Amino acid sequence: PVGDALVVTVTEAGGYRVNGRELINASADTLRAALLRVAGEDRTATVTIRADARATHQSVVTALDVVGRLGFSSIDIATVPATAASAQP
């Protein structure tokens, strides 16, 4: 549905998950493709970036950059303990 929230998780290793689904690699292009697949043309959704406490700053900045360049304007950032982010499916 239009406007549903999207969650990008940044793992300790610098990998990404979109709505709990792990991506095949940590490239910006793969993250972009996954977000486009989930969101389609809708840019009204709030995107929450959940970063593992041990994730690199660069991994988080890359996620923010991809989300911003796609045109999402509502972005939340959450830091989670390393064990919580790693344990997500």
Coordinates of N, CA and C in Angstrom, one line a residue:
P1 N 0.8 -1.2 0.0 CA 0.0 0.0 0.0 C 0.9 1.3 0.0
V2 N 0.3 2.3 -0.6 CA 1.0 3.6 -0.7 C 1.3 4.1 0.7
G3 N 2.5 4.6 0.9 CA 2.9 5.2 2.1 C 3.4 4.3 3.2
D4 N 3.4 3.0 2.9 CA 3.9 2.1 4.0 C 5.3 2.3 4.3
A5 N 5.7 2.1 5.5 CA 7.1 2.3 5.9 C 8.0 1.3 5.3
L6 N 9.2 1.8 5.1 CA 10.3 0.9 4.6 C 11.4 0.9 5.7
V7 N 12.0 -0.2 5.9 CA 13.1 -0.3 6.9 C 14.4 -0.8 6.2
V8 N 15.4 0.0 6.2 CA 16.7 -0.4 5.7 C 17.6 -0.7 7.0
T9 N 18.1 -1.9 7.1 CA 18.9 -2.3 8.2 C 20.4 -2.3 7.7
V10 N 21.3 -1.7 8.5 CA 22.7 -1.7 8.2 C 23.3 -2.6 9.2
T11 N 23.9 -3.7 8.7 CA 24.5 -4.7 9.7 C 25.9 -4.3 10.1
E12 N 26.3 -5.0 11.1 CA 27.7 -4.8 11.6 C 28.7 -4.9 10.5
A13 N 28.5 -5.9 9.6 CA 29.5 -6.2 8.6 C 29.3 -5.2 7.4
G14 N 28.3 -4.3 7.5 CA 28.2 -3.3 6.4 C 27.2 -3.7 5.3
G15 N 26.5 -4.8 5.6 CA 25.5 -5.3 4.6 C 24.2 -4.6 4.8
Y16 N 23.3 -4.9 4.0 CA 21.9 -4.2 4.0 C 20.8 -5.2 4.0
R17 N 19.7 -4.9 4.7 CA 18.5 -5.6 4.6 C 17.4 -4.6 4.2
V18 N 16.4 -4.9 3.4 CA 15.3 -4.1 3.2 C 14.1 -4.8 3.6
N19 N 13.4 -4.2 4.6 CA 12.2 -4.9 5.2 C 12.5 -6.3 5.7
G20 N 13.7 -6.5 6.2 CA 14.1 -7.8 6.8 C 14.7 -8.8 5.8
R21 N 14.7 -8.4 4.5 CA 15.3 -9.3 3.5 C 16.7 -8.9 3.2
E22 N 17.7 -9.9 3.4 CA 19.1 -9.6 3.2 C 19.4 -9.4 1.7
L23 N 20.2 -8.4 1.4 CA 20.6 -8.2 0.0 C 21.8 -9.1 -0.3
I24 N 22.0 -9.4 -1.6 CA 23.1 -10.3 -2.0 C 24.5 -9.6 -1.8
N25 N 24.6 -8.3 -1.8 CA 25.8 -7.7 -1.5 C 25.6 -6.3 -1.0
A26 N 26.6 -5.6 -0.6 CA 26.5 -4.3 0.1 C 26.7 -3.1 -0.9
S27 N 26.5 -3.3 -2.2 CA 26.7 -2.2 -3.1 C 25.5 -1.2 -3.0
A28 N 25.8 0.1 -3.3 CA 24.7 1.1 -3.4 C 23.7 0.7 -4.5
D29 N 24.2 0.2 -5.6 CA 23.3 -0.2 -6.7 C 22.3 -1.3 -6.3
T30 N 22.8 -2.2 -5.5 CA 21.9 -3.3 -5.1 C 20.9 -2.8 -4.1
L31 N 21.3 -1.9 -3.2 CA 20.3 -1.3 -2.3 C 19.3 -0.5 -3.0
R32 N 19.8 0.3 -4.0 CA 18.9 1.1 -4.8 C 17.8 0.2 -5.5
A33 N 18.3 -0.8 -6.1 CA 17.4 -1.7 -6.8 C 16.3 -2.4 -5.9
A34 N 16.8 -2.8 -4.7 CA 15.9 -3.4 -3.7 C 14.8 -2.4 -3.3
L35 N 15.2 -1.1 -3.0 CA 14.3 -0.1 -2.6 C 13.3 0.2 -3.7
L36 N 13.7 0.3 -5.0 CA 12.8 0.5 -6.1 C 11.9 -0.7 -6.2
R37 N 12.3 -1.9 -6.0 CA 11.5 -3.0 -6.2 C 10.3 -3.0 -5.1
V38 N 10.7 -2.6 -3.9 CA 9.7 -2.6 -2.8 C 8.8 -1.4 -2.9
A39 N 9.3 -0.2 -3.2 CA 8.6 1.0 -3.1 C 7.9 1.4 -4.5
G40 N 8.4 0.8 -5.6 CA 7.8 1.2 -6.9 C 8.0 2.7 -7.1
E41 N 7.0 3.4 -7.5 CA 7.0 4.8 -7.8 C 6.7 5.6 -6.5
D42 N 6.3 5.0 -5.5 CA 5.8 5.7 -4.3 C 7.0 6.2 -3.5
R43 N 7.0 7.5 -3.2 CA 8.1 8.1 -2.4 C 7.5 8.8 -1.2
T44 N 6.3 8.4 -0.8 CA 5.7 9.0 0.4 C 6.0 8.2 1.6
A45 N 6.5 7.0 1.5 CA 6.8 6.2 2.6 C 7.9 6.8 3.5
T46 N 7.8 6.5 4.8 CA 8.9 6.9 5.7 C 9.9 5.8 5.6
V47 N 11.2 6.1 5.4 CA 12.2 5.1 5.4 C 13.0 5.2 6.7
T48 N 13.0 4.1 7.5 CA 13.8 4.0 8.7 C 15.1 3.3 8.4
I49 N 16.2 4.0 8.8 CA 17.5 3.3 8.6 C 17.9 2.9 10.0
R50 N 18.0 1.5 10.2 CA 18.3 0.9 11.5 C 19.8 0.5 11.4
A51 N 20.7 1.2 12.1 CA 22.1 0.8 12.0 C 22.6 0.1 13.2
D52 N 23.2 -1.0 13.0 CA 23.9 -1.7 14.0 C 24.9 -0.8 14.7
A53 N 25.0 -0.9 16.0 CA 25.9 0.0 16.7 C 27.3 -0.1 16.2
R54 N 27.7 -1.2 15.6 CA 29.1 -1.4 15.2 C 29.2 -1.2 13.6
A55 N 28.1 -0.8 13.0 CA 28.2 -0.6 11.5 C 29.1 0.6 11.3
T56 N 29.8 0.6 10.1 CA 30.7 1.7 9.8 C 29.9 2.9 9.4
H57 N 30.4 4.1 9.7 CA 29.8 5.3 9.3 C 29.5 5.3 7.8
Q58 N 30.5 4.9 7.0 CA 30.3 4.9 5.6 C 29.1 4.1 5.1
S59 N 28.9 3.0 5.7 CA 27.7 2.1 5.3 C 26.4 2.9 5.6
V60 N 26.3 3.6 6.7 CA 25.1 4.4 7.0 C 25.0 5.5 6.1
V61 N 26.1 6.2 5.8 CA 26.0 7.4 4.8 C 25.6 6.9 3.4
T62 N 26.1 5.7 3.0 CA 25.7 5.2 1.7 C 24.2 4.9 1.7
A63 N 23.7 4.4 2.7 CA 22.2 4.1 2.8 C 21.4 5.4 2.7
L64 N 21.9 6.4 3.5 CA 21.2 7.7 3.5 C 21.3 8.3 2.1
D65 N 22.4 8.2 1.4 CA 22.6 8.8 0.1 C 21.7 8.1 -0.9
V66 N 21.6 6.8 -0.9 CA 20.7 6.1 -1.8 C 19.3 6.5 -1.6
V67 N 18.8 6.5 -0.3 CA 17.4 6.8 0.0 C 17.1 8.3 -0.4
G68 N 18.0 9.2 -0.2 CA 17.8 10.6 -0.6 C 17.8 10.8 -2.1
R69 N 18.7 10.1 -2.8 CA 18.7 10.3 -4.2 C 17.5 9.7 -4.9
L70 N 16.9 8.7 -4.3 CA 15.6 8.1 -4.8 C 14.4 9.0 -4.6
G71 N 14.6 10.1 -3.8 CA 13.5 11.0 -3.6 C 12.7 10.9 -2.4
F72 N 13.1 10.0 -1.5 CA 12.3 9.9 -0.2 C 12.7 11.1 0.7
S73 N 11.7 11.7 1.2 CA 11.9 12.9 2.1 C 11.7 12.7 3.5
S74 N 11.0 11.6 3.9 CA 10.8 11.3 5.3 C 11.7 10.1 5.7
I75 N 12.8 10.4 6.4 CA 13.8 9.5 6.8 C 14.0 9.5 8.3
D76 N 13.9 8.3 8.9 CA 14.2 8.2 10.4 C 15.5 7.4 10.5
I77 N 16.3 7.7 11.5 CA 17.5 6.9 11.8 C 17.4 6.3 13.2
A78 N 17.7 5.0 13.3 CA 17.7 4.4 14.6 C 19.0 3.6 14.8
T79 N 19.6 3.7 15.9 CA 20.8 2.9 16.2 C 20.3 1.8 17.2
V80 N 20.7 0.6 16.9 CA 20.3 -0.5 17.7 C 21.5 -1.3 18.2
P81 N 21.4 -1.9 19.3 CA 22.6 -2.7 19.8 C 23.0 -3.8 18.8
A82 N 24.2 -4.1 18.8 CA 24.8 -5.0 17.8 C 24.0 -6.3 17.7
T83 N 23.6 -6.9 18.9 CA 23.0 -8.2 18.9 C 21.5 -8.1 18.3
A84 N 20.9 -7.0 18.5 CA 19.5 -6.8 18.0 C 19.5 -6.7 16.5
A85 N 20.4 -6.0 15.9 CA 20.4 -5.9 14.4 C 20.9 -7.2 13.8
S86 N 21.8 -7.8 14.4 CA 22.3 -9.1 13.8 C 21.3 -10.2 13.9
A87 N 20.4 -10.2 14.9 CA 19.4 -11.2 15.1 C 18.2 -11.1 14.2
Q88 N 18.0 -10.0 13.6 CA 16.8 -9.8 12.8 C 16.8 -10.7 11.6
P89 N 15.7 -11.3 11.2 CA 15.6 -12.2 10.1 C 15.9 -11.5 8.8

